[in-house]
Each structure stands twice: as C-alpha cells, then as structure tokens.
Tab-separated table of C-alpha atoms in Angstrom:
chain	number	residue	atom	x	y	z
A	27	UNK	CA	-24.103	-6.112	36.648
A	28	UNK	CA	-26.007	-7.640	39.545
A	29	UNK	CA	-29.189	-6.117	40.930
A	30	UNK	CA	-29.088	-3.033	43.142
A	31	UNK	CA	-31.617	-0.783	44.843
A	32	UNK	CA	-33.023	2.334	43.194
A	33	UNK	CA	-35.530	5.033	44.054
A	34	UNK	CA	-37.879	7.271	42.083
A	35	UNK	CA	-38.885	10.410	44.008
A	36	UNK	CA	-42.266	11.767	42.949
A	37	UNK	CA	-45.029	14.216	43.765
A	38	UNK	CA	-47.075	13.351	46.828
A	39	UNK	CA	-50.186	11.564	45.629
A	40	UNK	CA	-48.760	9.790	42.568
A	41	UNK	CA	-46.699	7.106	44.332
A	42	UNK	CA	-49.219	4.459	43.246
A	43	UNK	CA	-48.893	5.461	39.590
A	44	UNK	CA	-45.092	5.258	39.769
A	45	UNK	CA	-45.220	1.870	41.504
A	46	UNK	CA	-47.603	0.490	38.871
A	47	UNK	CA	-45.445	1.584	35.957
A	48	UNK	CA	-42.296	0.154	37.590
A	49	UNK	CA	-44.056	-3.200	38.068
A	50	UNK	CA	-45.093	-3.076	34.413
A	51	UNK	CA	-41.382	-2.634	33.574
A	52	UNK	CA	-40.721	-5.854	35.558
A	53	UNK	CA	-38.821	-4.092	38.338
A	54	UNK	CA	-38.339	-6.166	41.500
A	55	UNK	CA	-39.328	-5.416	45.103
A	56	UNK	CA	-41.338	-2.306	44.240
A	57	UNK	CA	-42.111	-0.485	47.501
A	58	UNK	CA	-44.087	2.796	47.539
A	59	UNK	CA	-43.247	5.285	50.298
A	60	UNK	CA	-44.302	8.877	50.924
A	61	UNK	CA	-42.865	10.909	48.062
A	62	UNK	CA	-40.851	8.100	46.483
A	63	UNK	CA	-40.895	4.481	45.302
A	64	UNK	CA	-38.065	2.024	45.969
A	65	UNK	CA	-37.297	-0.893	43.636
A	66	UNK	CA	-34.529	-3.232	42.562
A	67	UNK	CA	-33.066	-4.070	39.177
A	68	UNK	CA	-29.903	-4.257	37.099
A	69	UNK	CA	-28.301	-1.756	34.714
A	70	UNK	CA	-30.932	-2.518	32.074
A	71	UNK	CA	-33.673	-1.672	34.580
A	72	UNK	CA	-31.902	1.603	35.390
A	73	UNK	CA	-32.006	2.548	31.704
A	74	UNK	CA	-35.590	1.296	31.301
A	75	UNK	CA	-36.873	3.263	34.293
A	76	UNK	CA	-35.073	6.382	33.047
A	77	UNK	CA	-36.720	6.114	29.630
A	78	UNK	CA	-40.213	5.092	30.754
A	79	UNK	CA	-41.067	6.826	34.059
A	80	UNK	CA	-43.896	9.220	33.190
A	81	UNK	CA	-44.837	10.362	36.683
A	82	UNK	CA	-41.574	10.234	38.683
A	83	UNK	CA	-39.158	13.146	39.057
A	84	UNK	CA	-35.846	11.300	38.668
A	85	UNK	CA	-34.133	7.901	39.028
A	86	UNK	CA	-31.663	7.507	41.866
A	87	UNK	CA	-29.313	4.691	42.859
A	88	UNK	CA	-29.887	4.038	46.553
A	89	UNK	CA	-26.464	3.432	48.128
A	90	UNK	CA	-27.479	2.917	51.733
A	91	UNK	CA	-29.060	4.194	54.913
A	92	UNK	CA	-27.896	4.448	58.529
A	93	UNK	CA	-28.473	6.438	61.722
A	94	UNK	CA	-26.135	9.329	62.580
A	95	UNK	CA	-26.266	11.616	65.607
A	96	UNK	CA	-22.689	12.904	65.306
A	97	UNK	CA	-20.421	13.991	62.466
A	98	UNK	CA	-18.163	11.019	63.246
A	99	UNK	CA	-21.079	8.605	62.778
A	100	UNK	CA	-21.940	10.357	59.515
A	101	UNK	CA	-18.319	10.105	58.326
A	102	UNK	CA	-17.975	6.402	59.176
A	103	UNK	CA	-21.356	5.520	57.664
A	104	UNK	CA	-20.577	7.251	54.368
A	105	UNK	CA	-17.059	5.794	54.174
A	106	UNK	CA	-18.446	2.267	54.595
A	107	UNK	CA	-20.530	2.464	51.397
A	108	UNK	CA	-19.224	0.965	48.085
A	109	UNK	CA	-18.787	4.199	46.129
A	110	UNK	CA	-16.105	2.672	43.875
A	111	UNK	CA	-18.739	0.446	42.258
A	112	UNK	CA	-20.103	3.563	40.545
A	113	UNK	CA	-17.492	6.333	40.694
A	114	UNK	CA	-14.264	6.000	38.697
A	115	UNK	CA	-10.888	7.445	39.663
A	116	UNK	CA	-11.395	10.578	37.502
A	117	UNK	CA	-15.146	11.030	37.975
A	118	UNK	CA	-16.676	14.113	39.617
A	119	UNK	CA	-18.888	13.588	42.679
A	120	UNK	CA	-20.462	16.854	43.897
A	121	UNK	CA	-22.589	16.559	47.040
A	122	UNK	CA	-25.887	18.195	47.951
A	123	UNK	CA	-28.635	17.322	50.374
A	124	UNK	CA	-31.195	18.197	53.023
A	125	UNK	CA	-31.593	17.823	56.771
A	126	UNK	CA	-35.046	17.587	58.345
A	127	UNK	CA	-35.765	17.189	62.058
A	128	UNK	CA	-32.241	15.878	62.695
A	129	UNK	CA	-29.532	16.630	65.241
A	130	UNK	CA	-27.081	17.244	62.375
A	131	UNK	CA	-28.962	20.264	61.063
A	132	UNK	CA	-26.189	22.138	59.215
A	133	UNK	CA	-26.427	21.142	55.555
A	134	UNK	CA	-23.060	22.722	54.559
A	135	UNK	CA	-21.306	20.863	57.389
A	136	UNK	CA	-22.947	17.572	56.366
A	137	UNK	CA	-21.975	18.174	52.733
A	138	UNK	CA	-18.364	18.626	53.779
A	139	UNK	CA	-18.324	15.457	55.887
A	140	UNK	CA	-19.954	13.345	53.145
A	141	UNK	CA	-17.479	14.641	50.565
A	142	UNK	CA	-14.493	14.023	52.843
A	143	UNK	CA	-15.595	10.469	53.676
A	144	UNK	CA	-16.153	9.617	50.013
A	145	UNK	CA	-12.804	11.097	48.977
A	146	UNK	CA	-10.985	9.110	51.641
A	147	UNK	CA	-12.560	5.820	50.559
A	148	UNK	CA	-12.108	6.412	46.831
A	149	UNK	CA	-8.544	7.646	47.309
A	150	UNK	CA	-7.629	4.471	49.187
A	151	UNK	CA	-9.368	2.202	46.685
A	152	UNK	CA	-7.579	3.817	43.728
A	153	UNK	CA	-4.271	4.436	45.522
A	154	UNK	CA	-4.446	8.168	44.863
A	155	UNK	CA	-3.620	11.007	47.264
A	156	UNK	CA	-5.767	13.387	45.220
A	157	UNK	CA	-8.862	12.893	43.020
A	158	UNK	CA	-8.977	15.152	39.957
A	159	UNK	CA	-12.772	14.932	39.351
A	160	UNK	CA	-12.540	15.782	35.657
A	161	UNK	CA	-14.732	12.907	34.441
A	162	UNK	CA	-18.516	12.422	34.193
A	163	UNK	CA	-20.589	13.898	37.014
A	164	UNK	CA	-22.047	11.567	39.642
A	165	UNK	CA	-24.315	13.835	41.673
A	166	UNK	CA	-24.446	12.622	45.277
A	167	UNK	CA	-27.595	13.381	47.261
A	168	UNK	CA	-28.085	12.854	50.964
A	169	UNK	CA	-31.210	13.114	53.087
A	170	UNK	CA	-31.099	13.380	56.863
A	171	UNK	CA	-34.576	12.803	58.257
A	172	UNK	CA	-35.115	12.228	61.969
A	173	UNK	CA	-31.399	11.351	62.272
A	174	UNK	CA	-31.636	8.654	59.568
A	175	UNK	CA	-29.212	9.216	56.670
A	176	UNK	CA	-29.988	8.097	53.110
A	177	UNK	CA	-27.348	8.318	50.355
A	178	UNK	CA	-28.222	8.329	46.658
A	179	UNK	CA	-26.580	8.875	43.277
A	180	UNK	CA	-28.671	10.815	40.774
A	181	UNK	CA	-28.743	8.891	37.485
A	182	UNK	CA	-30.992	11.382	35.691
A	183	UNK	CA	-29.386	14.820	35.494
A	184	UNK	CA	-32.090	17.374	34.579
A	185	UNK	CA	-35.372	16.088	36.055
A	186	UNK	CA	-37.487	13.517	34.240
A	187	UNK	CA	-40.065	16.205	33.460
A	188	UNK	CA	-37.493	17.561	30.986
A	189	UNK	CA	-38.727	15.436	28.089
A	190	UNK	CA	-36.874	17.448	25.477
A	191	UNK	CA	-39.820	18.932	23.611
A	192	UNK	CA	-40.536	22.041	25.683
A	193	UNK	CA	-37.586	24.427	25.403
A	194	UNK	CA	-40.042	27.289	25.835
A	195	UNK	CA	-43.369	27.548	27.626
A	196	UNK	CA	-46.161	29.975	28.400
A	197	UNK	CA	-46.576	31.555	31.829
A	198	UNK	CA	-47.330	29.146	34.709
A	199	UNK	CA	-46.854	25.918	32.699
A	200	UNK	CA	-47.955	22.562	34.041
A	201	UNK	CA	-45.026	20.268	34.824
A	202	UNK	CA	-44.838	17.395	32.339
A	203	UNK	CA	-44.887	14.698	35.039
A	204	UNK	CA	-48.017	16.214	36.614
A	205	UNK	CA	-49.645	16.535	33.195
A	206	UNK	CA	-48.949	12.840	32.557
A	207	UNK	CA	-50.499	11.949	35.920
A	208	UNK	CA	-53.640	13.928	35.063
A	209	UNK	CA	-53.935	12.156	31.712
A	210	UNK	CA	-53.644	8.838	33.539
A	211	UNK	CA	-56.304	9.875	36.065
A	212	UNK	CA	-58.615	10.836	33.208
A	213	UNK	CA	-58.520	7.215	31.989
A	214	UNK	CA	-57.582	8.253	28.470
A	215	UNK	CA	-57.970	5.369	26.025
A	216	UNK	CA	-55.405	4.535	23.351
A	217	UNK	CA	-58.002	5.486	20.735
A	218	UNK	CA	-59.390	8.381	22.768
A	219	UNK	CA	-59.989	12.036	21.980
A	220	UNK	CA	-58.352	14.503	24.374
A	221	UNK	CA	-59.465	18.143	24.654
A	222	UNK	CA	-57.693	21.012	26.433
A	223	UNK	CA	-59.406	24.433	26.102
A	224	UNK	CA	-56.540	26.143	28.011
A	225	UNK	CA	-53.715	24.370	26.196
A	226	UNK	CA	-50.931	26.922	26.760
A	227	UNK	CA	-47.687	25.340	25.520
A	228	UNK	CA	-49.493	22.066	24.764
A	229	UNK	CA	-48.142	19.955	27.618
A	230	UNK	CA	-51.356	18.035	28.398
A	231	UNK	CA	-52.024	17.319	24.721
A	232	UNK	CA	-48.460	16.111	24.126
A	233	UNK	CA	-48.404	13.951	27.253
A	234	UNK	CA	-51.734	12.482	26.171
A	235	UNK	CA	-50.312	11.592	22.765
A	236	UNK	CA	-47.182	10.031	24.280
A	237	UNK	CA	-49.348	7.974	26.665
A	238	UNK	CA	-51.852	6.839	24.032
A	239	UNK	CA	-49.147	5.891	21.524
A	240	UNK	CA	-46.999	4.202	24.191
A	241	UNK	CA	-44.020	6.434	23.454
A	242	UNK	CA	-41.393	6.383	26.213
A	243	UNK	CA	-41.285	9.964	27.551
A	244	UNK	CA	-37.491	9.942	27.850
A	245	UNK	CA	-36.834	8.714	24.323
A	246	UNK	CA	-35.722	12.136	23.015
A	247	UNK	CA	-33.308	13.077	25.818
A	248	UNK	CA	-30.072	11.974	27.470
A	249	UNK	CA	-29.392	11.003	31.085
A	250	UNK	CA	-26.457	11.563	33.413
A	251	UNK	CA	-25.827	7.819	33.809
A	252	UNK	CA	-25.310	7.417	30.051
A	253	UNK	CA	-21.825	8.886	30.578
A	254	UNK	CA	-20.930	6.607	33.500
A	255	UNK	CA	-18.373	3.893	32.985
A	256	UNK	CA	-20.262	1.578	35.359
A	257	UNK	CA	-23.315	1.411	33.043
A	258	UNK	CA	-22.535	-0.205	29.655
A	259	UNK	CA	-23.458	1.811	26.574
A	260	UNK	CA	-24.914	-1.353	25.055
A	261	UNK	CA	-27.606	-1.324	27.761
A	262	UNK	CA	-28.832	2.123	26.732
A	263	UNK	CA	-28.823	1.166	23.051
A	264	UNK	CA	-30.751	-2.010	23.771
A	265	UNK	CA	-33.385	-0.249	25.899
A	266	UNK	CA	-33.883	2.552	23.375
A	267	UNK	CA	-34.408	0.011	20.609
A	268	UNK	CA	-36.863	-1.858	22.828
A	269	UNK	CA	-38.760	1.382	23.519
A	270	UNK	CA	-38.989	2.170	19.799
A	271	UNK	CA	-40.354	-1.297	19.097
A	272	UNK	CA	-43.191	-0.728	21.587
A	273	UNK	CA	-44.542	2.476	20.028
A	274	UNK	CA	-48.183	2.025	18.973
A	275	UNK	CA	-48.242	3.919	15.720
A	276	UNK	CA	-51.677	2.476	14.918
A	277	UNK	CA	-53.268	4.105	17.995
A	278	UNK	CA	-56.236	6.241	16.910
A	279	UNK	CA	-55.591	9.014	19.442
A	280	UNK	CA	-56.508	12.608	18.586
A	281	UNK	CA	-55.767	15.732	20.623
A	282	UNK	CA	-57.654	19.002	20.289
A	283	UNK	CA	-56.424	22.157	21.976
A	284	UNK	CA	-57.384	25.794	22.090
A	285	UNK	CA	-56.175	28.936	23.828
A	286	UNK	CA	-57.190	32.571	23.812
A	287	UNK	CA	-53.529	33.580	23.241
A	288	UNK	CA	-52.298	33.180	19.628
A	289	UNK	CA	-48.688	32.950	20.839
A	290	UNK	CA	-49.660	29.939	22.982
A	291	UNK	CA	-51.268	28.272	19.965
A	292	UNK	CA	-48.076	28.657	17.915
A	293	UNK	CA	-45.948	27.393	20.798
A	294	UNK	CA	-48.146	24.343	21.402
A	295	UNK	CA	-47.840	23.340	17.753
A	296	UNK	CA	-44.073	23.885	17.813
A	297	UNK	CA	-43.698	21.712	20.925
A	298	UNK	CA	-45.902	18.981	19.451
A	299	UNK	CA	-43.645	18.936	16.419
A	300	UNK	CA	-40.541	18.605	18.613
A	301	UNK	CA	-42.216	15.733	20.477
A	302	UNK	CA	-42.956	13.908	17.222
A	303	UNK	CA	-46.741	13.903	17.705
A	304	UNK	CA	-47.799	16.881	15.565
A	305	UNK	CA	-49.825	14.631	13.245
A	306	UNK	CA	-52.127	13.732	16.161
A	307	UNK	CA	-52.760	17.228	17.516
A	308	UNK	CA	-54.826	20.193	16.338
A	309	UNK	CA	-54.745	23.567	18.074
A	310	UNK	CA	-56.651	26.780	17.381
A	311	UNK	CA	-57.160	30.197	18.938
A	312	UNK	CA	-60.454	30.244	20.816
A	313	UNK	CA	-61.965	31.470	24.069
A	314	UNK	CA	-63.279	28.838	26.472
A	315	UNK	CA	-66.730	30.401	26.011
A	316	UNK	CA	-66.719	28.939	22.509
A	317	UNK	CA	-65.879	25.408	23.659
A	318	UNK	CA	-68.411	22.934	22.246
A	319	UNK	CA	-67.712	19.187	22.591
A	320	UNK	CA	-68.451	17.225	19.437
A	321	UNK	CA	-68.830	13.523	18.803
A	322	UNK	CA	-69.891	10.616	20.990
A	323	UNK	CA	-67.247	11.028	23.664
A	324	UNK	CA	-63.951	12.428	24.816
A	325	UNK	CA	-61.766	13.465	27.743
A	326	UNK	CA	-61.419	17.106	28.686
A	327	UNK	CA	-58.270	17.608	30.791
A	328	UNK	CA	-57.178	21.126	31.644
A	329	UNK	CA	-55.216	23.470	33.877
A	330	UNK	CA	-57.221	26.723	33.783
A	331	UNK	CA	-55.654	30.003	34.926
A	332	UNK	CA	-56.310	30.799	38.559
A	333	UNK	CA	-55.662	33.611	40.996
A	334	UNK	CA	-52.342	32.408	42.381
A	335	UNK	CA	-50.758	32.190	38.930
A	336	UNK	CA	-52.081	34.593	36.311
A	337	UNK	CA	-55.391	36.260	37.206
A	338	UNK	CA	-56.996	37.694	40.288
A	339	UNK	CA	-59.386	35.392	42.145
A	340	UNK	CA	-62.506	37.092	40.789
A	341	UNK	CA	-61.424	36.565	37.173
A	342	UNK	CA	-60.372	32.988	37.863
A	343	UNK	CA	-63.734	32.129	39.392
A	344	UNK	CA	-65.573	33.656	36.443
A	345	UNK	CA	-63.624	31.295	34.168
A	346	UNK	CA	-64.642	28.391	36.430
A	347	UNK	CA	-68.311	29.410	36.111
A	348	UNK	CA	-67.906	29.566	32.340
A	349	UNK	CA	-66.402	26.068	32.366
A	350	UNK	CA	-69.454	24.836	34.285
A	351	UNK	CA	-71.647	26.231	31.524
A	352	UNK	CA	-69.707	24.825	28.542
A	353	UNK	CA	-68.741	21.440	30.074
A	354	UNK	CA	-72.154	19.737	29.948
A	355	UNK	CA	-73.207	16.439	31.487
A	356	UNK	CA	-73.151	14.115	28.509
A	357	UNK	CA	-72.716	10.324	28.177
A	358	UNK	CA	-69.195	9.391	27.051
A	359	UNK	CA	-67.641	12.673	28.190
A	360	UNK	CA	-65.412	13.272	31.211
A	361	UNK	CA	-63.767	16.368	32.695
A	362	UNK	CA	-60.538	16.483	34.722
A	363	UNK	CA	-59.538	19.903	36.065
A	364	UNK	CA	-56.746	20.963	38.442
A	365	UNK	CA	-57.330	23.976	40.697
A	366	UNK	CA	-56.170	25.352	44.079
A	367	UNK	CA	-59.551	27.005	44.725
A	368	UNK	CA	-61.427	25.346	47.595
A	369	UNK	CA	-64.639	26.826	46.165
A	370	UNK	CA	-64.090	25.340	42.707
A	371	UNK	CA	-67.110	23.002	42.858
A	372	UNK	CA	-69.420	25.808	43.972
A	373	UNK	CA	-68.277	28.027	41.100
A	374	UNK	CA	-68.351	25.152	38.602
A	375	UNK	CA	-71.922	24.372	39.571
A	376	UNK	CA	-71.722	20.738	40.629
A	377	UNK	CA	-69.786	18.466	42.925
A	378	UNK	CA	-66.997	16.339	41.468
A	379	UNK	CA	-67.419	12.580	41.182
A	380	UNK	CA	-63.842	12.200	42.417
A	381	UNK	CA	-61.179	14.456	43.928
A	382	UNK	CA	-57.445	13.961	44.494
A	383	UNK	CA	-54.942	16.213	46.281
A	384	UNK	CA	-51.841	17.111	44.256
A	385	UNK	CA	-49.252	19.874	44.183
A	386	UNK	CA	-48.618	22.057	41.128
A	387	UNK	CA	-45.140	23.251	42.049
A	388	UNK	CA	-45.558	24.688	45.537
A	389	UNK	CA	-49.287	25.293	45.109
A	390	UNK	CA	-51.578	22.836	46.879
A	391	UNK	CA	-54.305	21.811	44.439
A	392	UNK	CA	-57.172	19.426	43.938
A	393	UNK	CA	-57.870	17.486	40.768
A	394	UNK	CA	-61.635	17.550	40.232
A	395	UNK	CA	-63.051	14.783	38.040
A	396	UNK	CA	-66.482	14.457	36.478
A	397	UNK	CA	-67.357	11.115	34.861
A	398	UNK	CA	-71.176	11.068	35.069
C-alpha cells in the first residue's frame, strides 16, 4: 500500500515526545500540532506506530479536511473522500464526533449527514442499494473546529493506554500514557533504578520497565485495524516480530515500589507479572515516612494522593511536606512528582528545577522535577 496520512492525538504538553518517537520509527512528514501529531507512512508504519506509541492516545488514519458552513457542504465534502480504500462492502462504519466554535453545531445532525454521505459513496462503489455492516468495525471520527471539518478512521480501538496488563487498578490510577511521559521526563536510563513510594497498581514502575527494556507498549494487545481487510495480516506479524527482536533483555533496570495499602502492593505485583516485567520489580508495603533512598543514584517518580482525588487538601499537603523531608538533595538522585496543588513547592520545601503543565484526566496538574 502507498503512503497515507495519519494522526496521533495526545495529551497537551507531550506533542514533542510523540513527534520524537514517530521520527525514531522513521515516519515521514512528522508535524506536531496542539493535541496531536500528523505523519505519513504505509501500512507497516500504521502497525509500527500502533505497537510503539508510548505517549499518544490512539492512531488515526486522516482521510481529509475541508471547510463546511452548511449541511450540503458537509455532505459533498464527506462523499468526495475515498472511503472504499479502507471500508469493505460488509464492514461497519459507525460515526461519532465533535463540533467546536462552528456554524454546524449539532453533533447528532452532523453524524447523520456524515453517515449518509459515506453510505451513498460506498453503495455506489460496490453497486449495493443497502450496506449490511456486519464486518469489522471502522470507527469514523469527525471534528468540526471553526467550520473546518477533519475526518479520521480510528485504527486503535480501545485507547493506546490500554496496554493489556492493567485489568484492575487502585483508586485514581495514573493513565499509562501519562505515566510513560513522566518516566521519559525523568530521564530514566536503561540501567537505571526507578522508585515509586506511592505505587498504587504499579503503573509507573511497569512503564519504566517497558521503557528501559525497549519493550513496545502495545505488544500484548490487539488493535481494531488488525481485522481490516485493507491492512495485510503479514504486516502485523512482521512488525510484532521486529518489536520482539528489539527488546533489550540485558538492560540492568530495577524498579522499587511501595504503598501503604497492602491490596495495592498485591495488585502492582500482579500487573507487573501480566506485563512480563515481574523479574525487574520489587514492591512492599510501607508508608512514605519510611522512604530512604539507597545506593549512588536513582529516579523517584510518583503520583501522590491529593485533595481532588482521594484525600482532603490538608492531608494531601501533609504528605507533600513529608515528601520534602524524605526526598533529600543528594548527588545522583532526581525526583519527578505530579500534582495539581499550586502550593506544592511551598509545602515540599524547595522550588523545582523544572516544571511542566500536564493534565491527569480532567485535572490540570504540574510535573515538578528536582535534579540538583
């Protein structure tokens, strides 16, 4: 198959990470935008991006974009796109989307028009008066923003944060893609030691192990496009074999986690086993007050409980003060902490060397980093 355009939507603030990993995959024309990264590639690149994107939310095939102020313009623009290149005569093509600051503001009405235009084109191409839609699902997504329409096909299915190892989680878990971004920000080395004194279900530790050992995060799951007739099965087999060949089993990474909740400790170990990295991770029940870094160096990366999720603000800030006491300034050690509290640095006891704005779900946060 020839090259086509794709997009990886992502959290605001990690577009640069996504762009860098796509370039490392040898994707073409990588273009970061607010909340997404565009790129070009063939079917093999579609499979590769699906398997390897650590920080993006999903992989989409970008069908086209045009301006529409009326439903007729929307209908004609959608009908002009080459849907038959991807959608077979029996395939399902449900439609969903959003409209932001656009004249065509009714999402249900836009859904209906998009569906009707697609059905008319596909029906004519296949010579069918009716499309049964009993085959593999091709989720259609549209975005109307300032009267500009973008049409995409979702190649992922469940979001890329669904790695396959976390069927269960503790309360207020950190999304896997955000955890991976934090590990990246912490500059974890392949032979590094990662510590998480609030490990919960183990997400940060597991993402650290996957990163250090160069394990493709999507290696243990399936994707919607694997069922599509337009993407050869041989491509997926080839890319999975390639991913397996790139695993760094000789990486000296070690992960150390602790949590005050014994159920969280058991769950973190169970998830690490599912992820195939249990041999690299140790977890024990312990209060953060007992945290004592050992050795010549390491990365502490954590998502402590805070008032908007589990505790009241007073309790959350007391934990932050405790962290300031047990996270000492020491050569070779770094600390990367995510929090929505604007007074985090005051409670922690010192200003961060670096800060970055990120969202944990709908909660606006800062990632505070201490390297010195």
